Short mmCIF file of C-alpha atoms and ligand atoms in Angstrom, two decimals:
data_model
loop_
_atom_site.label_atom_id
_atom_site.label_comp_id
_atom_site.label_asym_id
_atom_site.label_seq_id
_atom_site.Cartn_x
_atom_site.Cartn_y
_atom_site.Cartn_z
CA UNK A 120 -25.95 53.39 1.58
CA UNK A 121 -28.10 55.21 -0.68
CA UNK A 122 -28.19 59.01 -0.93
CA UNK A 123 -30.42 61.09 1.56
CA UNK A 124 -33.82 62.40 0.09
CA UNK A 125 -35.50 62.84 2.97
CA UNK A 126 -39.77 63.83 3.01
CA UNK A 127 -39.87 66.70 5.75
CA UNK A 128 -43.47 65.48 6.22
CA UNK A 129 -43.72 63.75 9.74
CA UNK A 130 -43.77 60.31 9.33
CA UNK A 131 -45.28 58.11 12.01
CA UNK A 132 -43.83 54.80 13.86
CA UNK A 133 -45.53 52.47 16.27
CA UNK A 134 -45.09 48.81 18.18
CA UNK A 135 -47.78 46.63 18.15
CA UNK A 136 -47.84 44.40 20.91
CA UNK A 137 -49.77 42.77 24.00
CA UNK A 138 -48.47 43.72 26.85
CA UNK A 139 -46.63 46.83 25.20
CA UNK A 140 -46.07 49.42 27.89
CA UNK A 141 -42.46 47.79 29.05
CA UNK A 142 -40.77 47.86 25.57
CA UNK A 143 -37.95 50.09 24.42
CA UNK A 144 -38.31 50.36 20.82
CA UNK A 145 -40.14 54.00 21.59
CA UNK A 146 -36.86 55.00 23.17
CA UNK A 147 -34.16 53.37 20.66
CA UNK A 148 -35.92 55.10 17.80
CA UNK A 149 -37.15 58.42 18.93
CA UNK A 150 -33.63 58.92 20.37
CA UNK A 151 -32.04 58.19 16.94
CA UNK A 152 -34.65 60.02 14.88
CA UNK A 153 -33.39 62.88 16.97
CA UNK A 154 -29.91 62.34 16.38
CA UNK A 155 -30.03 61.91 12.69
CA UNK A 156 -32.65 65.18 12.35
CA UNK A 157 -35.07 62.49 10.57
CA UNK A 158 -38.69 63.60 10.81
CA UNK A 159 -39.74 60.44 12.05
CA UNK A 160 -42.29 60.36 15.48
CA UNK A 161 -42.37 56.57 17.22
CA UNK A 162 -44.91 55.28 19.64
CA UNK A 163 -46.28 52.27 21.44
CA UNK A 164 -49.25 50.62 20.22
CA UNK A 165 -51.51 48.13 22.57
CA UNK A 166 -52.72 45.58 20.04
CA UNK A 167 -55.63 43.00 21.45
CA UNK A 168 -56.92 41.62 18.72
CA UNK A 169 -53.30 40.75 15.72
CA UNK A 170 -56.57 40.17 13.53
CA UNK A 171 -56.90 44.20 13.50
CA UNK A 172 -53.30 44.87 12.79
CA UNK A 173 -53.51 46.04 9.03
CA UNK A 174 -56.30 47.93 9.93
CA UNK A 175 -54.73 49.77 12.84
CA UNK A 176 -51.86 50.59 10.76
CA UNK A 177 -53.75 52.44 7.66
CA UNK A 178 -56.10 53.80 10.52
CA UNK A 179 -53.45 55.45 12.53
CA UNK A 180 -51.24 56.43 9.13
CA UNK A 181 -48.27 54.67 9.77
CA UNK A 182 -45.18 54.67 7.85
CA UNK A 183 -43.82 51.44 9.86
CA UNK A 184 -43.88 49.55 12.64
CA UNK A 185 -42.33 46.69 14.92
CA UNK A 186 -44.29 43.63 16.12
CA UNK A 187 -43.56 41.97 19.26
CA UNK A 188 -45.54 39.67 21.25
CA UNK A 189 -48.00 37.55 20.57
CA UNK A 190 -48.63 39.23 16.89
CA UNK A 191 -45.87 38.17 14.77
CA UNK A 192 -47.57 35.69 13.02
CA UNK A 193 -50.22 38.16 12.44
CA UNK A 194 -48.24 40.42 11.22
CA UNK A 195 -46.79 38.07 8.47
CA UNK A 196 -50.20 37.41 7.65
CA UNK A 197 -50.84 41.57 7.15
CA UNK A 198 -48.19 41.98 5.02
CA UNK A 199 -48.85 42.53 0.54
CA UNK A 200 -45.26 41.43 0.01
CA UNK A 201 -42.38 39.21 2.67
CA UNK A 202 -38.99 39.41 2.09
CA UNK A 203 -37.55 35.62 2.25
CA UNK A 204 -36.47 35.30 4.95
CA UNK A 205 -39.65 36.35 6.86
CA UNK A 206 -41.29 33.84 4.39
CA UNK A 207 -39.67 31.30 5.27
CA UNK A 208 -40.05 31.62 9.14
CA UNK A 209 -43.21 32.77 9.26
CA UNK A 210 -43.06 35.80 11.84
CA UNK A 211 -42.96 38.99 10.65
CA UNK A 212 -42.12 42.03 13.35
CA UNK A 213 -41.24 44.40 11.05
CA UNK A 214 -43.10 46.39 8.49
CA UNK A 215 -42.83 49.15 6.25
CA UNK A 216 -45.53 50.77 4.07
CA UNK A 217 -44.29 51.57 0.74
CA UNK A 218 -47.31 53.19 -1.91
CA UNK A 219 -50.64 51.52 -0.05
CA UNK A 220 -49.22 48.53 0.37
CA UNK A 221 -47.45 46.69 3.48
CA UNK A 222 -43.97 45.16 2.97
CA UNK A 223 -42.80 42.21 5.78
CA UNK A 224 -39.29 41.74 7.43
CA UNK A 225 -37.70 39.68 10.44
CA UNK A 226 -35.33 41.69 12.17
CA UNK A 227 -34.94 39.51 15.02
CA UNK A 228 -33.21 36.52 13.68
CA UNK A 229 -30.35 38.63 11.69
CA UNK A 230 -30.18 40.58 14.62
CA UNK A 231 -29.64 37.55 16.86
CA UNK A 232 -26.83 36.68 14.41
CA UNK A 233 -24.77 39.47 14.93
CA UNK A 234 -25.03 39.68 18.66
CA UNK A 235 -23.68 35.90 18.63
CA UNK A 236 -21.39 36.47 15.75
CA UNK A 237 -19.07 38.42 18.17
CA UNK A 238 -18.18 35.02 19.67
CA UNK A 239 -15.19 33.40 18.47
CA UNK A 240 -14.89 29.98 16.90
CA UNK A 241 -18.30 28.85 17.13
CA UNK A 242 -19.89 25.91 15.12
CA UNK A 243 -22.01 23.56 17.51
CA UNK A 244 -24.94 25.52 19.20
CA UNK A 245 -27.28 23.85 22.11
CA UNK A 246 -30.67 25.88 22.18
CA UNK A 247 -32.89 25.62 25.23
CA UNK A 248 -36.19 26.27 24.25
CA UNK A 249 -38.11 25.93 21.36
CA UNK A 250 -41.00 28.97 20.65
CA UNK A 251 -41.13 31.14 18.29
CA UNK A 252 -37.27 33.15 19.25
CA UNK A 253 -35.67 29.82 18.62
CA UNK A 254 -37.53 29.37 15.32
CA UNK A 255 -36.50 32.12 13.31
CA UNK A 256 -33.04 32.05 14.97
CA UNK A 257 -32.54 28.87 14.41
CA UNK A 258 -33.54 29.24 10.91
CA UNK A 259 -30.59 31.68 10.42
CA UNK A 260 -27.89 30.10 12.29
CA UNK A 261 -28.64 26.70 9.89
CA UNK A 262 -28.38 29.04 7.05
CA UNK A 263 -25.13 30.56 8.63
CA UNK A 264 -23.57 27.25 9.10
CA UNK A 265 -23.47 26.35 12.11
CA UNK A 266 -24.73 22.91 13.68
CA UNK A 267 -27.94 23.49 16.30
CA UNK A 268 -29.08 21.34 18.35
CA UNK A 269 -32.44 22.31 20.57
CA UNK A 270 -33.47 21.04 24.14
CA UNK A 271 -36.50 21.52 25.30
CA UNK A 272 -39.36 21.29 28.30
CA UNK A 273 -41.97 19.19 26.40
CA UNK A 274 -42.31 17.21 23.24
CA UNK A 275 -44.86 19.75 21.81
CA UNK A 276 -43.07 22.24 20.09
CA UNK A 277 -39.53 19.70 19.36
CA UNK A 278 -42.18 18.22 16.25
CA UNK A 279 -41.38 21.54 13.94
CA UNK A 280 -38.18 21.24 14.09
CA UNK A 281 -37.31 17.72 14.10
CA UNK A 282 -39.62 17.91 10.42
CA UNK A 283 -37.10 20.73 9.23
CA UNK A 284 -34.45 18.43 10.40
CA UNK A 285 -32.76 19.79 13.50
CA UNK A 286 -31.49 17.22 16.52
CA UNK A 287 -34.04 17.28 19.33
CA UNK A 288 -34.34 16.23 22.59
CA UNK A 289 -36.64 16.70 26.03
CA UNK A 290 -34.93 16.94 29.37
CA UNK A 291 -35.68 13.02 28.90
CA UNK A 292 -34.16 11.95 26.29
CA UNK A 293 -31.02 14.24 26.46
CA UNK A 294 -28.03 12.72 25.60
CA UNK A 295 -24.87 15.15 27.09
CA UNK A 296 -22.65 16.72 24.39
CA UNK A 297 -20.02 18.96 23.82
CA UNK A 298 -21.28 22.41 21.88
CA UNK A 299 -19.47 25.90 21.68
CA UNK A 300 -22.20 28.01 22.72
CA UNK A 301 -25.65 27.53 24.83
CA UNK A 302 -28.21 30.02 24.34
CA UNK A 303 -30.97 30.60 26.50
CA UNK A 304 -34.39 30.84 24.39
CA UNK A 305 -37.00 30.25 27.07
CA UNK A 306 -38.77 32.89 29.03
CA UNK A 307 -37.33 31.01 32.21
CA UNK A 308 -35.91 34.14 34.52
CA UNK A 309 -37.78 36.38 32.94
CA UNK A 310 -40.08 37.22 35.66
CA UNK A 311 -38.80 34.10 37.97
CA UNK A 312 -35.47 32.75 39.22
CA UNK A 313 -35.91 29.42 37.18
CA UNK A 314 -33.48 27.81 35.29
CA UNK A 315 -34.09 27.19 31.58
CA UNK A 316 -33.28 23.46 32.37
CA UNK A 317 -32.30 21.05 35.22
CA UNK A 318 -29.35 22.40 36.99
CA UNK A 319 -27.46 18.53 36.70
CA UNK A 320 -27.86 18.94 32.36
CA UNK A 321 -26.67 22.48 32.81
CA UNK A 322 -23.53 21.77 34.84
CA UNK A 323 -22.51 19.01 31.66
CA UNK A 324 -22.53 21.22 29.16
CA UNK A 325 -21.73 24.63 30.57
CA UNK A 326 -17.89 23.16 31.19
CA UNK A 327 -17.39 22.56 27.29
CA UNK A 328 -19.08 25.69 26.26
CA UNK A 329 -16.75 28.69 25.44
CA UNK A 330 -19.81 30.68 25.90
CA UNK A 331 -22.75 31.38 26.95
CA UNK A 332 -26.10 33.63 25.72
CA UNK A 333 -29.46 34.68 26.85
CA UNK A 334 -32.17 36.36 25.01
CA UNK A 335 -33.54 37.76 28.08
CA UNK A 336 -32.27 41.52 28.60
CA UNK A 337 -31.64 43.66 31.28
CA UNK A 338 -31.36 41.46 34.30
CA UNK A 339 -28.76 38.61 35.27
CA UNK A 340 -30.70 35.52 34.69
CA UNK A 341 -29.98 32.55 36.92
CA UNK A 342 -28.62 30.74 33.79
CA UNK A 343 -26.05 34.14 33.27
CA UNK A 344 -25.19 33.40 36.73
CA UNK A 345 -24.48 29.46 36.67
CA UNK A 346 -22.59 29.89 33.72
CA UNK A 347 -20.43 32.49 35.37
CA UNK A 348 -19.98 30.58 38.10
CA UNK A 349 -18.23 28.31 35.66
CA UNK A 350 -16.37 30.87 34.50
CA UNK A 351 -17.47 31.00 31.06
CA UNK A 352 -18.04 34.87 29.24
CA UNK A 353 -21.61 35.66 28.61
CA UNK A 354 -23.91 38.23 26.59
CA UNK A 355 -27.88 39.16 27.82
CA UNK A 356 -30.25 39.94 25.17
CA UNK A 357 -29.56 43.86 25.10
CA UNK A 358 -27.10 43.09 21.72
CA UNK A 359 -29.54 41.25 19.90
CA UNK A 360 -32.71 43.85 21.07
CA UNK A 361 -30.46 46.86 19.93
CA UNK A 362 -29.08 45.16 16.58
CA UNK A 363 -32.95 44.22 15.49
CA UNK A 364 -33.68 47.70 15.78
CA UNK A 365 -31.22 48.85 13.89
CA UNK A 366 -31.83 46.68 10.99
CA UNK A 367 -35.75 47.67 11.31
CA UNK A 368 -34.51 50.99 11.60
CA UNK A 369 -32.83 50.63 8.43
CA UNK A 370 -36.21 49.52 6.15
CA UNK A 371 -38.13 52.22 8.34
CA UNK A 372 -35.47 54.99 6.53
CA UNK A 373 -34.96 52.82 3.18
CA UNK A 374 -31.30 52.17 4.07
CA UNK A 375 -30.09 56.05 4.15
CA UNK A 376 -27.91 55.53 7.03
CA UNK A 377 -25.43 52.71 8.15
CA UNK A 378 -25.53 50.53 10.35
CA UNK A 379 -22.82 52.19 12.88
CA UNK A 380 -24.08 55.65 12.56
CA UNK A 381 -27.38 54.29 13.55
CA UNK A 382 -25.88 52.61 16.76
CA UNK A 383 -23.99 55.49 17.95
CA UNK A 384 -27.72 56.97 18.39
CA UNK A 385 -30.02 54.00 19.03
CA UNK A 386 -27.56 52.78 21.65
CA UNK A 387 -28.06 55.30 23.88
CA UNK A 388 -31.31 54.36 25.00
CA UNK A 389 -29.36 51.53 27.10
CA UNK A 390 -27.55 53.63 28.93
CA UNK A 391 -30.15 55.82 30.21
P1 NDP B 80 -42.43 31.35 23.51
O1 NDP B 80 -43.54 31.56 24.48
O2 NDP B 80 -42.74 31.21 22.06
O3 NDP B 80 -41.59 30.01 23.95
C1 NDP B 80 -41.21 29.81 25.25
C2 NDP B 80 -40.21 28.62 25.33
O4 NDP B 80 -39.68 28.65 26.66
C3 NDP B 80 -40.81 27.25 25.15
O5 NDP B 80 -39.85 26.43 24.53
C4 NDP B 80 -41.08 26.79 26.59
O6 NDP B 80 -41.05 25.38 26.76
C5 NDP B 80 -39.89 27.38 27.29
N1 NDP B 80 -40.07 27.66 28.71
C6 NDP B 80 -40.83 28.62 29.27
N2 NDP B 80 -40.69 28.60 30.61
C7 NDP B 80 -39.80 27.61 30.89
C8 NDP B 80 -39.26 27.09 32.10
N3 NDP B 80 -39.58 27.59 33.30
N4 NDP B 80 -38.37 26.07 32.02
C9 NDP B 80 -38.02 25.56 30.82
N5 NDP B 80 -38.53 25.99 29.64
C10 NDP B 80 -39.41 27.01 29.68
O7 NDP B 80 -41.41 32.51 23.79
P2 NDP B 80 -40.56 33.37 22.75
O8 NDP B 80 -39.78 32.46 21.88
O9 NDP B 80 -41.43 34.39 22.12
O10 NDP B 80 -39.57 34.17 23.74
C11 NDP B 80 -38.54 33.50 24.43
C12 NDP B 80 -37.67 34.52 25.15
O11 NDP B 80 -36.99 35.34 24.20
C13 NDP B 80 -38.44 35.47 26.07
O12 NDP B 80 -37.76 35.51 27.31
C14 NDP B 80 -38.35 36.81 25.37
O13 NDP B 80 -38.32 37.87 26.30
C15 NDP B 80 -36.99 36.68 24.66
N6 NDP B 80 -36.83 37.56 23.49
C16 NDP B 80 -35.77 38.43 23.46
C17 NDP B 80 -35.57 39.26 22.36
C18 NDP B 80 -34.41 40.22 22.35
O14 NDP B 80 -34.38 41.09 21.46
N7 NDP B 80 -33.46 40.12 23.23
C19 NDP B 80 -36.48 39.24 21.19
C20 NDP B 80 -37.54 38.27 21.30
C21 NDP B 80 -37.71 37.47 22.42
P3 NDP B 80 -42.38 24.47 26.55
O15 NDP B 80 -42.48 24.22 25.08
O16 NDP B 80 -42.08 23.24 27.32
O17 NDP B 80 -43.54 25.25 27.11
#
């Protein structure tokens, strides 16, 4: 942790995103700005066009700002300099200006990494979905260690990763396996009581799992339910949405403040 100089001059946050109105970020920051008497201001952004994202940000006189969806690969595209990581993925959705010029990280994946982490004895990982979540998350867990496999609806999206070397399947071509953990990584009971995949592949490999994830926050997704039903412990997104913040929360203040005193503040906009 570095020692606190801190500018008293106001310095101004914003998400960029399309729709924007439903996220949090606003809420986990200001509340922690607060808490740690930073002089930091955070506010929501709607974004139409990603193409006008750098532009937007110097306009408005941003210090930083979070990317969500559909902009993240805009946002890479904004940035002067990418730290590797968001090189390497290609999705940028956060950013911090640093002397005129734009500096890109991705928060999401390590932040998806912790929430998991705080499962037990976990090597084999089946992903259902494959967008642009699973992508960067993947990304890290392979860099972690651990062994991912990724199921998805359609063909389409399995080519990336089968290049980059990850076993694929569809629904199709599925052959049942044991793995430690199944994660959720579609937008399936988001805003519909589907499940991620057919309910016969589900009940195979829920029974092996020891647990069970979804990205999606907030709400009990049918897949949270099933696996319950089989009696296996589960996490929602809310972890992995609260730990990304933290860690963008972390470039936004140049690392002044760790990672715990951060949470005890940020946290509370879960509760409320
Ligand atoms: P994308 O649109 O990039 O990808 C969607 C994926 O979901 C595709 O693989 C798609 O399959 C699959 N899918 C969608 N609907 C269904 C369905 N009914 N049945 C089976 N598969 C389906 O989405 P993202 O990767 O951007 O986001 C995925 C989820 O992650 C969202 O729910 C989002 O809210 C959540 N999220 C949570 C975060 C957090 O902090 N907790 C952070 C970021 C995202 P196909 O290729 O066949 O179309």
């Amino acid at each position: 942790m570095k020692k606190r100089k801190i500018n008293n001059s106001k310095q101004l946050f914003a998400i960029f995103g399309n729709p924007v109105s439903h996220s949090k970020s606003p809420l986990m920051h200001n509340l922690t700005f607060q808490g740690l008497n930073y002089p930091g201001c955070y506010t929501r952004y709607l974004l139409e066009k990603g193409e006008k994202l750098r532009e937007t940000f110097f306009v408005l006189g941003l210090k930083g700002a979070n990317i969500t969806v559909p902009h993240k690969e805009h946002a890479y595209r904004a940035c002067d300099h990418l730290d590797a990581f968001a090189q390497k993925v290609g999705a940028v959705n956060t950013i911090v200006e640093k002397e005129g010029k734009l500096y890109g990280y991705n928060t999401d994946a390590p932040g998806f990494l912790r929430a998991i982490s705080e499962f037990d004895n976990v090597k084999t990982v089946l992903f259902l979905g494959a967008g642009g979540t699973a992508r960067s998350t993947s990304a890290i867990l392979r860099d972690e260690g651990y062994d991912v496999t990724i199921l998805n609806r359609s063909e389409g999206r399995l080519q990336n990763f089968k290049e980059e070397g990850f076993k694929t399947a569809t629904f199709e071509s599925f052959e049942p396996a044991s793995f430690d953990l199944i994660i959720n990584m579609t937008s399936a009971g988001l805003e519909d009581d589907l499940l991620p995949a057919p309910k016969a592949i589900l009940d195979q490999v829920i029974p092996s799992a020891k647990a069970c994830f979804d990205v999606i926050y907030g709400k009990e997704t049918p897949f949270l339910k099933l696996a319950k039903s089989h009696n296996k412990p589960t996490k929602d997104g809310s972890d992995m949405l609260l730990y990304q913040g933290i860690i963008a929360f972390e470039y936004f203040t140049d690392h002044q403040y760790g990672f715990d005193e951060i949470k005890s503040f940020m946290k509370r906009a879960f509760v409320l």
